[in-house]
Amino acid sequence: MKFSGKNVLVTGASRGIGADIARVLAKMGLKVWINYRSKPELADALKDEIVANGGAAAVIKFDVTDEDEFIKGINLIVDSDGELSYLVNNAGITNDKLALRMKTDEFTSVIDANLTSAFIGSREALKVMSKKRFGAVVNIASIVGEMGNAGQVNYSASKGGMIAMTKSFAKEGASRNVRFNAITPGFIQTEMTEVLSDEIKQAYTKSIPLNRLGSADEVANAVAFLLSDYSSYITGDILKVNGGMYM
Ligand code: NAP
């Protein structure tokens, strides 16, 4: 795949989908900034792996819910590389509970972690990318933001918000040649879904036409496409990576 930019920040990249996004983008020649919050050993190991495979990577610690830290992180990247070409807002959490039992702070904390953080990252990236009149952002939303899910009113609201926000950012970024797209993964095998019982996984699998859960690298490949020059005329789009579970 062809990239006109040179570097990318992937939030929440020490494990799961974020780690595979970092691997795939590094393999395609981008310098990857691996953001982590709490597990430096995983982030460092990923960086070493990428460098051992001939790629370029750096580790950057911040909590995406801390606005000052996030802004400082982006500034550090720009000071180091002269630009930020691409951003992937991947960091995210769940805190599942039926709505009737969900406390307000259990709702807002998931909105802050998933949606507000992606707003901060997108806004700061747009500022930086506008100066170069070039850039692309991919937000990792979720199938649940499109179809809803019992036990996830907080998570689905955050991901539905990301979908709408991506389209609005796309409209604001277009005149500056900064593209914004989102991906809505279905059920992907990571620690986030490992907590589900085998029964639940089997039930979900039955509702997936491709008849299996997805893998993190299948999401990463879609991210690579949406950042690359191969998608230069695509902005404000929501790409489903869900095995056909929701069409
Ligand atoms: P995961 O295995 O739980 O990994 C989440 C990553 O986000 C971790 O690296 C975590 O870092 C990081 N993170 C969480 N809160 C953070 C914060 N405040 N600041 C910085 N980093 C933070 O999850 P995943 O399955 O890879 O999911 C990645 C993204 O895909 C999420 O946005 C998720 O909602 C979305 N998604 C996943 C699925 C799925 O089936 N797995 C489906 C649809 C969408 P720590 O190690 O420090 O906690």
PDB file of C-alpha atoms and ligand atoms in Angstrom:
ATOM      1  CA  MET A   1       0.000   0.000   0.000  1.00  0.00           C
ATOM      2  CA  LYS A   2       1.179   3.543  -0.705  1.00  0.00           C
ATOM      3  CA  PHE A   3       1.446   6.250   1.980  1.00  0.00           C
ATOM      4  CA  SER A   4       2.292   9.902   1.341  1.00  0.00           C
ATOM      5  CA  GLY A   5       2.738  10.462   5.101  1.00  0.00           C
ATOM      6  CA  LYS A   6       5.548   9.117   7.225  1.00  0.00           C
ATOM      7  CA  ASN A   7       4.395   8.577  10.791  1.00  0.00           C
ATOM      8  CA  VAL A   8       1.354   7.466  12.783  1.00  0.00           C
ATOM      9  CA  LEU A   9       0.185   7.600  16.378  1.00  0.00           C
ATOM     10  CA  VAL A  10      -1.842   4.577  17.494  1.00  0.00           C
ATOM     11  CA  THR A  11      -3.524   4.994  20.887  1.00  0.00           C
ATOM     12  CA  GLY A  12      -3.868   1.962  23.145  1.00  0.00           C
ATOM     13  CA  ALA A  13      -1.334   0.078  21.046  1.00  0.00           C
ATOM     14  CA  SER A  14       0.388  -2.062  23.657  1.00  0.00           C
ATOM     15  CA  ARG A  15      -2.011  -4.966  23.128  1.00  0.00           C
ATOM     16  CA  GLY A  16      -5.068  -6.219  21.247  1.00  0.00           C
ATOM     17  CA  ILE A  17      -6.221  -4.566  18.037  1.00  0.00           C
ATOM     18  CA  GLY A  18      -3.957  -1.540  18.600  1.00  0.00           C
ATOM     19  CA  ALA A  19      -0.833  -3.711  18.701  1.00  0.00           C
ATOM     20  CA  ASP A  20      -1.734  -5.352  15.386  1.00  0.00           C
ATOM     21  CA  ILE A  21      -2.480  -1.958  13.838  1.00  0.00           C
ATOM     22  CA  ALA A  22       1.034  -0.892  14.894  1.00  0.00           C
ATOM     23  CA  ARG A  23       2.585  -4.078  13.439  1.00  0.00           C
ATOM     24  CA  VAL A  24       0.791  -3.789  10.096  1.00  0.00           C
ATOM     25  CA  LEU A  25       1.498  -0.060   9.641  1.00  0.00           C
ATOM     26  CA  ALA A  26       5.172  -0.511  10.553  1.00  0.00           C
ATOM     27  CA  LYS A  27       5.444  -3.325   8.014  1.00  0.00           C
ATOM     28  CA  MET A  28       4.055  -0.908   5.415  1.00  0.00           C
ATOM     29  CA  GLY A  29       6.847   1.562   6.131  1.00  0.00           C
ATOM     30  CA  LEU A  30       5.355   4.064   8.598  1.00  0.00           C
ATOM     31  CA  LYS A  31       7.135   5.083  11.783  1.00  0.00           C
ATOM     32  CA  VAL A  32       4.713   3.997  14.495  1.00  0.00           C
ATOM     33  CA  TRP A  33       4.261   5.793  17.806  1.00  0.00           C
ATOM     34  CA  ILE A  34       2.988   3.140  20.206  1.00  0.00           C
ATOM     35  CA  ASN A  35       0.839   4.792  22.859  1.00  0.00           C
ATOM     36  CA  TYR A  36       0.289   2.943  26.107  1.00  0.00           C
ATOM     37  CA  ARG A  37      -1.180   3.786  29.480  1.00  0.00           C
ATOM     38  CA  SER A  38      -0.267   1.106  31.974  1.00  0.00           C
ATOM     39  CA  LYS A  39       1.956  -1.658  30.569  1.00  0.00           C
ATOM     40  CA  PRO A  40       5.394  -0.319  29.494  1.00  0.00           C
ATOM     41  CA  GLU A  41       6.766  -3.866  29.199  1.00  0.00           C
ATOM     42  CA  LEU A  42       4.219  -4.700  26.463  1.00  0.00           C
ATOM     43  CA  ALA A  43       4.801  -1.431  24.608  1.00  0.00           C
ATOM     44  CA  ASP A  44       8.592  -1.856  24.758  1.00  0.00           C
ATOM     45  CA  ALA A  45       8.371  -5.478  23.595  1.00  0.00           C
ATOM     46  CA  LEU A  46       6.229  -4.423  20.623  1.00  0.00           C
ATOM     47  CA  LYS A  47       8.674  -1.661  19.740  1.00  0.00           C
ATOM     48  CA  ASP A  48      11.595  -4.127  19.891  1.00  0.00           C
ATOM     49  CA  GLU A  49       9.671  -6.598  17.714  1.00  0.00           C
ATOM     50  CA  ILE A  50       8.945  -3.930  15.076  1.00  0.00           C
ATOM     51  CA  VAL A  51      12.553  -2.701  15.049  1.00  0.00           C
ATOM     52  CA  ALA A  52      13.858  -6.298  14.850  1.00  0.00           C
ATOM     53  CA  ASN A  53      11.687  -6.742  11.756  1.00  0.00           C
ATOM     54  CA  GLY A  54      13.245  -3.680  10.114  1.00  0.00           C
ATOM     55  CA  GLY A  55      10.517  -1.171  11.018  1.00  0.00           C
ATOM     56  CA  ALA A  56      10.599   2.124  12.907  1.00  0.00           C
ATOM     57  CA  ALA A  57       8.770   2.609  16.199  1.00  0.00           C
ATOM     58  CA  ALA A  58       8.761   4.671  19.367  1.00  0.00           C
ATOM     59  CA  VAL A  59       6.871   4.322  22.621  1.00  0.00           C
ATOM     60  CA  ILE A  60       4.821   7.153  24.095  1.00  0.00           C
ATOM     61  CA  LYS A  61       3.008   7.014  27.434  1.00  0.00           C
ATOM     62  CA  PHE A  62      -0.177   8.929  28.133  1.00  0.00           C
ATOM     63  CA  ASP A  63      -3.715   8.358  29.286  1.00  0.00           C
ATOM     64  CA  VAL A  64      -6.105   9.393  26.510  1.00  0.00           C
ATOM     65  CA  THR A  65      -8.598  10.668  29.102  1.00  0.00           C
ATOM     66  CA  ASP A  66      -6.042  13.245  30.271  1.00  0.00           C
ATOM     67  CA  GLU A  67      -6.359  16.134  27.825  1.00  0.00           C
ATOM     68  CA  ASP A  68      -3.069  17.811  28.820  1.00  0.00           C
ATOM     69  CA  GLU A  69      -1.117  14.551  28.491  1.00  0.00           C
ATOM     70  CA  PHE A  70      -2.702  13.782  25.102  1.00  0.00           C
ATOM     71  CA  ILE A  71      -1.848  17.252  23.749  1.00  0.00           C
ATOM     72  CA  LYS A  72       1.706  17.017  25.124  1.00  0.00           C
ATOM     73  CA  GLY A  73       2.061  13.597  23.477  1.00  0.00           C
ATOM     74  CA  ILE A  74       1.069  14.926  20.052  1.00  0.00           C
ATOM     75  CA  ASN A  75       3.368  17.951  20.476  1.00  0.00           C
ATOM     76  CA  LEU A  76       6.265  15.665  21.378  1.00  0.00           C
ATOM     77  CA  ILE A  77       5.720  13.657  18.179  1.00  0.00           C
ATOM     78  CA  VAL A  78       5.596  16.813  16.044  1.00  0.00           C
ATOM     79  CA  ASP A  79       8.740  18.179  17.744  1.00  0.00           C
ATOM     80  CA  SER A  80      10.517  14.885  17.066  1.00  0.00           C
ATOM     81  CA  ASP A  81       9.379  14.135  13.488  1.00  0.00           C
ATOM     82  CA  GLY A  82       8.301  17.553  12.205  1.00  0.00           C
ATOM     83  CA  GLU A  83       4.767  16.278  11.618  1.00  0.00           C
ATOM     84  CA  LEU A  84       2.023  13.857  12.529  1.00  0.00           C
ATOM     85  CA  SER A  85       0.752  12.286   9.301  1.00  0.00           C
ATOM     86  CA  TYR A  86      -1.811   9.861  10.694  1.00  0.00           C
ATOM     87  CA  LEU A  87      -3.734   9.126  13.903  1.00  0.00           C
ATOM     88  CA  VAL A  88      -5.623   5.998  14.928  1.00  0.00           C
ATOM     89  CA  ASN A  89      -7.952   6.559  17.889  1.00  0.00           C
ATOM     90  CA  ASN A  90      -8.018   2.950  19.066  1.00  0.00           C
ATOM     91  CA  ALA A  91      -7.864   3.063  22.897  1.00  0.00           C
ATOM     92  CA  GLY A  92     -11.148   2.001  24.430  1.00  0.00           C
ATOM     93  CA  ILE A  93     -12.810   0.338  27.389  1.00  0.00           C
ATOM     94  CA  THR A  94     -16.024  -1.432  28.289  1.00  0.00           C
ATOM     95  CA  ASN A  95     -17.915  -1.464  31.569  1.00  0.00           C
ATOM     96  CA  ASP A  96     -20.944  -3.595  30.836  1.00  0.00           C
ATOM     97  CA  LYS A  97     -24.076  -3.591  32.953  1.00  0.00           C
ATOM     98  CA  LEU A  98     -27.809  -3.500  32.329  1.00  0.00           C
ATOM     99  CA  ALA A  99     -29.007   0.101  32.077  1.00  0.00           C
ATOM    100  CA  LEU A 100     -31.294  -0.196  35.094  1.00  0.00           C
ATOM    101  CA  ARG A 101     -28.246  -0.948  37.284  1.00  0.00           C
ATOM    102  CA  MET A 102     -25.799   1.425  35.628  1.00  0.00           C
ATOM    103  CA  LYS A 103     -24.668   4.388  37.701  1.00  0.00           C
ATOM    104  CA  THR A 104     -24.246   7.702  35.912  1.00  0.00           C
ATOM    105  CA  ASP A 105     -20.497   7.721  36.451  1.00  0.00           C
ATOM    106  CA  GLU A 106     -20.315   4.219  34.901  1.00  0.00           C
ATOM    107  CA  PHE A 107     -21.934   5.738  31.831  1.00  0.00           C
ATOM    108  CA  THR A 108     -19.851   8.919  31.639  1.00  0.00           C
ATOM    109  CA  SER A 109     -16.506   7.226  32.332  1.00  0.00           C
ATOM    110  CA  VAL A 110     -16.933   5.053  29.222  1.00  0.00           C
ATOM    111  CA  ILE A 111     -18.000   8.087  27.171  1.00  0.00           C
ATOM    112  CA  ASP A 112     -14.875   9.924  28.385  1.00  0.00           C
ATOM    113  CA  ALA A 113     -12.522   7.029  27.657  1.00  0.00           C
ATOM    114  CA  ASN A 114     -13.894   6.213  24.203  1.00  0.00           C
ATOM    115  CA  LEU A 115     -15.575   9.292  22.747  1.00  0.00           C
ATOM    116  CA  THR A 116     -14.155  12.382  24.455  1.00  0.00           C
ATOM    117  CA  SER A 117     -10.634  11.029  24.029  1.00  0.00           C
ATOM    118  CA  ALA A 118     -11.215  10.511  20.287  1.00  0.00           C
ATOM    119  CA  PHE A 119     -12.543  14.079  20.098  1.00  0.00           C
ATOM    120  CA  ILE A 120      -9.401  15.452  21.774  1.00  0.00           C
ATOM    121  CA  GLY A 121      -7.120  13.384  19.534  1.00  0.00           C
ATOM    122  CA  SER A 122      -9.025  14.291  16.355  1.00  0.00           C
ATOM    123  CA  ARG A 123      -9.082  18.004  17.182  1.00  0.00           C
ATOM    124  CA  GLU A 124      -5.366  18.129  17.988  1.00  0.00           C
ATOM    125  CA  ALA A 125      -4.487  16.052  14.928  1.00  0.00           C
ATOM    126  CA  LEU A 126      -6.567  18.324  12.710  1.00  0.00           C
ATOM    127  CA  LYS A 127      -4.689  21.373  14.069  1.00  0.00           C
ATOM    128  CA  VAL A 128      -1.322  19.811  13.274  1.00  0.00           C
ATOM    129  CA  MET A 129      -2.321  18.204   9.952  1.00  0.00           C
ATOM    130  CA  SER A 130      -4.004  21.400   8.700  1.00  0.00           C
ATOM    131  CA  LYS A 131      -0.613  23.127   8.702  1.00  0.00           C
ATOM    132  CA  LYS A 132       0.686  20.542   6.203  1.00  0.00           C
ATOM    133  CA  ARG A 133      -2.628  20.341   4.336  1.00  0.00           C
ATOM    134  CA  PHE A 134      -2.360  16.575   4.661  1.00  0.00           C
ATOM    135  CA  GLY A 135      -3.398  13.849   7.059  1.00  0.00           C
ATOM    136  CA  ALA A 136      -5.818  11.073   7.887  1.00  0.00           C
ATOM    137  CA  VAL A 137      -7.500   9.867  11.056  1.00  0.00           C
ATOM    138  CA  VAL A 138      -9.184   6.522  11.665  1.00  0.00           C
ATOM    139  CA  ASN A 139     -11.474   6.074  14.653  1.00  0.00           C
ATOM    140  CA  ILE A 140     -12.041   2.550  15.926  1.00  0.00           C
ATOM    141  CA  ALA A 141     -15.768   2.508  16.724  1.00  0.00           C
ATOM    142  CA  SER A 142     -17.817  -0.703  16.995  1.00  0.00           C
ATOM    143  CA  ILE A 143     -20.655  -2.685  15.483  1.00  0.00           C
ATOM    144  CA  VAL A 144     -22.421  -1.997  18.780  1.00  0.00           C
ATOM    145  CA  GLY A 145     -22.494   1.705  17.894  1.00  0.00           C
ATOM    146  CA  GLU A 146     -24.529   0.749  14.819  1.00  0.00           C
ATOM    147  CA  MET A 147     -26.900  -1.896  16.148  1.00  0.00           C
ATOM    148  CA  GLY A 148     -26.956  -1.399  19.961  1.00  0.00           C
ATOM    149  CA  ASN A 149     -26.430  -4.145  22.531  1.00  0.00           C
ATOM    150  CA  ALA A 150     -28.083  -5.068  25.812  1.00  0.00           C
ATOM    151  CA  GLY A 151     -25.733  -4.379  28.702  1.00  0.00           C
ATOM    152  CA  GLN A 152     -23.779  -1.776  26.764  1.00  0.00           C
ATOM    153  CA  VAL A 153     -25.752   1.482  26.732  1.00  0.00           C
ATOM    154  CA  ASN A 154     -22.571   3.336  27.750  1.00  0.00           C
ATOM    155  CA  TYR A 155     -20.286   1.617  25.226  1.00  0.00           C
ATOM    156  CA  SER A 156     -22.817   1.749  22.362  1.00  0.00           C
ATOM    157  CA  ALA A 157     -23.454   5.461  22.998  1.00  0.00           C
ATOM    158  CA  SER A 158     -19.707   6.142  22.939  1.00  0.00           C
ATOM    159  CA  LYS A 159     -19.213   4.215  19.693  1.00  0.00           C
ATOM    160  CA  GLY A 160     -22.346   5.617  18.027  1.00  0.00           C
ATOM    161  CA  GLY A 161     -21.030   9.048  18.988  1.00  0.00           C
ATOM    162  CA  MET A 162     -17.697   8.242  17.370  1.00  0.00           C
ATOM    163  CA  ILE A 163     -19.469   7.361  14.121  1.00  0.00           C
ATOM    164  CA  ALA A 164     -21.378  10.661  13.997  1.00  0.00           C
ATOM    165  CA  MET A 165     -18.340  12.625  15.163  1.00  0.00           C
ATOM    166  CA  THR A 166     -16.168  11.079  12.428  1.00  0.00           C
ATOM    167  CA  LYS A 167     -18.580  12.320   9.749  1.00  0.00           C
ATOM    168  CA  SER A 168     -18.619  15.843  11.228  1.00  0.00           C
ATOM    169  CA  PHE A 169     -14.818  15.955  11.474  1.00  0.00           C
ATOM    170  CA  ALA A 170     -14.661  14.728   7.869  1.00  0.00           C
ATOM    171  CA  LYS A 171     -16.757  17.699   6.779  1.00  0.00           C
ATOM    172  CA  GLU A 172     -14.523  20.136   8.691  1.00  0.00           C
ATOM    173  CA  GLY A 173     -11.247  18.488   7.652  1.00  0.00           C
ATOM    174  CA  ALA A 174     -11.953  18.096   3.933  1.00  0.00           C
ATOM    175  CA  SER A 175     -11.035  21.650   2.905  1.00  0.00           C
ATOM    176  CA  ARG A 176      -7.659  21.086   4.622  1.00  0.00           C
ATOM    177  CA  ASN A 177      -7.103  17.719   2.911  1.00  0.00           C
ATOM    178  CA  VAL A 178      -7.431  15.860   6.221  1.00  0.00           C
ATOM    179  CA  ARG A 179      -9.584  12.735   5.962  1.00  0.00           C
ATOM    180  CA  PHE A 180     -11.551  11.168   8.810  1.00  0.00           C
ATOM    181  CA  ASN A 181     -12.993   7.666   8.643  1.00  0.00           C
ATOM    182  CA  ALA A 182     -14.161   5.081  11.166  1.00  0.00           C
ATOM    183  CA  ILE A 183     -14.078   1.315  11.371  1.00  0.00           C
ATOM    184  CA  THR A 184     -16.782  -0.660  13.107  1.00  0.00           C
ATOM    185  CA  PRO A 185     -15.330  -4.032  14.099  1.00  0.00           C
ATOM    186  CA  GLY A 186     -17.681  -6.852  15.000  1.00  0.00           C
ATOM    187  CA  PHE A 187     -16.486  -9.539  17.398  1.00  0.00           C
ATOM    188  CA  ILE A 188     -12.707  -9.635  17.323  1.00  0.00           C
ATOM    189  CA  GLN A 189     -10.564 -12.029  19.347  1.00  0.00           C
ATOM    190  CA  THR A 190      -8.761  -9.909  21.967  1.00  0.00           C
ATOM    191  CA  GLU A 191      -8.656  -9.595  25.749  1.00  0.00           C
ATOM    192  CA  MET A 192     -11.783  -7.420  25.490  1.00  0.00           C
ATOM    193  CA  THR A 193     -13.824 -10.354  24.171  1.00  0.00           C
ATOM    194  CA  GLU A 194     -11.905 -13.092  26.007  1.00  0.00           C
ATOM    195  CA  VAL A 195     -13.980 -12.346  29.122  1.00  0.00           C
ATOM    196  CA  LEU A 196     -17.137 -13.577  27.344  1.00  0.00           C
ATOM    197  CA  SER A 197     -18.198 -17.149  28.093  1.00  0.00           C
ATOM    198  CA  ASP A 198     -17.843 -19.841  25.407  1.00  0.00           C
ATOM    199  CA  GLU A 199     -21.655 -20.019  25.312  1.00  0.00           C
ATOM    200  CA  ILE A 200     -21.954 -16.342  24.435  1.00  0.00           C
ATOM    201  CA  LYS A 201     -19.150 -16.605  21.872  1.00  0.00           C
ATOM    202  CA  GLN A 202     -20.871 -19.571  20.208  1.00  0.00           C
ATOM    203  CA  ALA A 203     -24.179 -17.702  20.148  1.00  0.00           C
ATOM    204  CA  TYR A 204     -22.514 -14.685  18.504  1.00  0.00           C
ATOM    205  CA  THR A 205     -20.683 -16.904  16.025  1.00  0.00           C
ATOM    206  CA  LYS A 206     -24.013 -18.329  14.856  1.00  0.00           C
ATOM    207  CA  SER A 207     -25.120 -14.806  13.927  1.00  0.00           C
ATOM    208  CA  ILE A 208     -21.967 -14.125  11.887  1.00  0.00           C
ATOM    209  CA  PRO A 209     -22.328 -15.153   8.198  1.00  0.00           C
ATOM    210  CA  LEU A 210     -18.575 -15.850   7.924  1.00  0.00           C
ATOM    211  CA  ASN A 211     -19.104 -18.139  10.944  1.00  0.00           C
ATOM    212  CA  ARG A 212     -16.125 -17.079  13.076  1.00  0.00           C
ATOM    213  CA  LEU A 213     -14.819 -14.241  15.222  1.00  0.00           C
ATOM    214  CA  GLY A 214     -12.475 -11.811  13.482  1.00  0.00           C
ATOM    215  CA  SER A 215      -8.791 -11.320  14.206  1.00  0.00           C
ATOM    216  CA  ALA A 216      -7.018  -8.099  15.172  1.00  0.00           C
ATOM    217  CA  ASP A 217      -4.928  -8.080  11.980  1.00  0.00           C
ATOM    218  CA  GLU A 218      -8.124  -8.110   9.901  1.00  0.00           C
ATOM    219  CA  VAL A 219      -9.069  -4.818  11.553  1.00  0.00           C
ATOM    220  CA  ALA A 220      -5.500  -3.539  11.116  1.00  0.00           C
ATOM    221  CA  ASN A 221      -5.561  -4.202   7.360  1.00  0.00           C
ATOM    222  CA  ALA A 222      -8.711  -2.082   7.049  1.00  0.00           C
ATOM    223  CA  VAL A 223      -7.027   0.715   9.029  1.00  0.00           C
ATOM    224  CA  ALA A 224      -4.040   0.589   6.671  1.00  0.00           C
ATOM    225  CA  PHE A 225      -6.342   0.968   3.672  1.00  0.00           C
ATOM    226  CA  LEU A 226      -8.176   3.956   5.164  1.00  0.00           C
ATOM    227  CA  LEU A 227      -4.923   5.751   6.003  1.00  0.00           C
ATOM    228  CA  SER A 228      -3.207   4.965   2.716  1.00  0.00           C
ATOM    229  CA  ASP A 229      -3.312   6.833  -0.580  1.00  0.00           C
ATOM    230  CA  TYR A 230      -5.467   3.952  -1.872  1.00  0.00           C
ATOM    231  CA  SER A 231      -8.407   5.583  -0.062  1.00  0.00           C
ATOM    232  CA  SER A 232      -7.562   9.172  -1.048  1.00  0.00           C
ATOM    233  CA  TYR A 233     -11.151   9.895  -2.174  1.00  0.00           C
ATOM    234  CA  ILE A 234     -12.786   8.330   0.897  1.00  0.00           C
ATOM    235  CA  THR A 235     -13.707  10.499   3.875  1.00  0.00           C
ATOM    236  CA  GLY A 236     -16.542  10.359   6.396  1.00  0.00           C
ATOM    237  CA  ASP A 237     -16.971   6.664   5.702  1.00  0.00           C
ATOM    238  CA  ILE A 238     -17.742   3.921   8.197  1.00  0.00           C
ATOM    239  CA  LEU A 239     -16.115   0.633   7.198  1.00  0.00           C
ATOM    240  CA  LYS A 240     -17.652  -2.493   8.709  1.00  0.00           C
ATOM    241  CA  VAL A 241     -15.209  -5.269   9.628  1.00  0.00           C
ATOM    242  CA  ASN A 242     -17.672  -7.736  11.089  1.00  0.00           C
ATOM    243  CA  GLY A 243     -17.884 -10.925   9.014  1.00  0.00           C
ATOM    244  CA  GLY A 244     -21.303  -9.839   7.766  1.00  0.00           C
ATOM    245  CA  MET A 245     -22.860  -9.757  11.253  1.00  0.00           C
ATOM    246  CA  TYR A 246     -24.470  -6.376  10.538  1.00  0.00           C
ATOM    247  CA  MET A 247     -24.958  -5.164   6.973  1.00  0.00           C
TER     248      MET A 247
HETATM  249  P1  NAP B   1      -8.172  -4.405  24.618  1.00  0.00           P
HETATM  250  O1  NAP B   1      -7.528  -5.685  24.246  1.00  0.00           O
HETATM  251  O2  NAP B   1      -8.928  -4.290  25.896  1.00  0.00           O
HETATM  252  O3  NAP B   1      -7.100  -3.216  24.519  1.00  0.00           O
HETATM  253  C1  NAP B   1      -7.495  -1.903  24.788  1.00  0.00           C
HETATM  254  C2  NAP B   1      -6.294  -1.018  24.669  1.00  0.00           C
HETATM  255  O4  NAP B   1      -6.717   0.340  24.955  1.00  0.00           O
HETATM  256  C3  NAP B   1      -5.224  -1.359  25.671  1.00  0.00           C
HETATM  257  O5  NAP B   1      -3.951  -1.198  25.072  1.00  0.00           O
HETATM  258  C4  NAP B   1      -5.426  -0.322  26.773  1.00  0.00           C
HETATM  259  O6  NAP B   1      -4.271   0.020  27.494  1.00  0.00           O
HETATM  260  C5  NAP B   1      -5.836   0.856  25.946  1.00  0.00           C
HETATM  261  N1  NAP B   1      -6.505   1.886  26.743  1.00  0.00           N
HETATM  262  C6  NAP B   1      -7.673   1.797  27.408  1.00  0.00           C
HETATM  263  N2  NAP B   1      -7.929   2.944  28.051  1.00  0.00           N
HETATM  264  C7  NAP B   1      -6.879   3.769  27.783  1.00  0.00           C
HETATM  265  C8  NAP B   1      -6.545   5.084  28.167  1.00  0.00           C
HETATM  266  N3  NAP B   1      -7.351   5.799  28.972  1.00  0.00           N
HETATM  267  N4  NAP B   1      -5.407   5.634  27.713  1.00  0.00           N
HETATM  268  C9  NAP B   1      -4.570   4.932  26.901  1.00  0.00           C
HETATM  269  N5  NAP B   1      -4.830   3.671  26.513  1.00  0.00           N
HETATM  270  C10 NAP B   1      -5.970   3.095  26.964  1.00  0.00           C
HETATM  271  O7  NAP B   1      -9.227  -3.968  23.504  1.00  0.00           O
HETATM  272  P2  NAP B   1      -9.284  -4.306  21.944  1.00  0.00           P
HETATM  273  O8  NAP B   1     -10.227  -5.422  21.787  1.00  0.00           O
HETATM  274  O9  NAP B   1      -7.939  -4.373  21.367  1.00  0.00           O
HETATM  275  O10 NAP B   1     -10.035  -2.995  21.439  1.00  0.00           O
HETATM  276  C11 NAP B   1      -9.372  -1.930  20.770  1.00  0.00           C
HETATM  277  C12 NAP B   1     -10.460  -0.981  20.241  1.00  0.00           C
HETATM  278  O11 NAP B   1     -11.330  -1.701  19.377  1.00  0.00           O
HETATM  279  C13 NAP B   1     -11.340  -0.398  21.347  1.00  0.00           C
HETATM  280  O12 NAP B   1     -11.669   0.935  21.044  1.00  0.00           O
HETATM  281  C14 NAP B   1     -12.584  -1.270  21.273  1.00  0.00           C
HETATM  282  O13 NAP B   1     -13.719  -0.608  21.769  1.00  0.00           O
HETATM  283  C15 NAP B   1     -12.665  -1.522  19.792  1.00  0.00           C
HETATM  284  N6  NAP B   1     -13.433  -2.721  19.447  1.00  0.00           N
HETATM  285  C16 NAP B   1     -13.067  -3.955  19.856  1.00  0.00           C
HETATM  286  C17 NAP B   1     -13.830  -5.050  19.498  1.00  0.00           C
HETATM  287  C18 NAP B   1     -13.490  -6.450  19.889  1.00  0.00           C
HETATM  288  O14 NAP B   1     -14.292  -7.355  19.603  1.00  0.00           O
HETATM  289  N7  NAP B   1     -12.366  -6.706  20.520  1.00  0.00           N
HETATM  290  C19 NAP B   1     -14.989  -4.870  18.713  1.00  0.00           C
HETATM  291  C20 NAP B   1     -15.333  -3.585  18.314  1.00  0.00           C
HETATM  292  C21 NAP B   1     -14.553  -2.520  18.679  1.00  0.00           C
HETATM  293  P3  NAP B   1      -3.970  -0.631  28.967  1.00  0.00           P
HETATM  294  O15 NAP B   1      -3.179  -1.865  28.687  1.00  0.00           O
HETATM  295  O16 NAP B   1      -3.185   0.421  29.646  1.00  0.00           O
HETATM  296  O17 NAP B   1      -5.296  -0.884  29.602  1.00  0.00           O
END
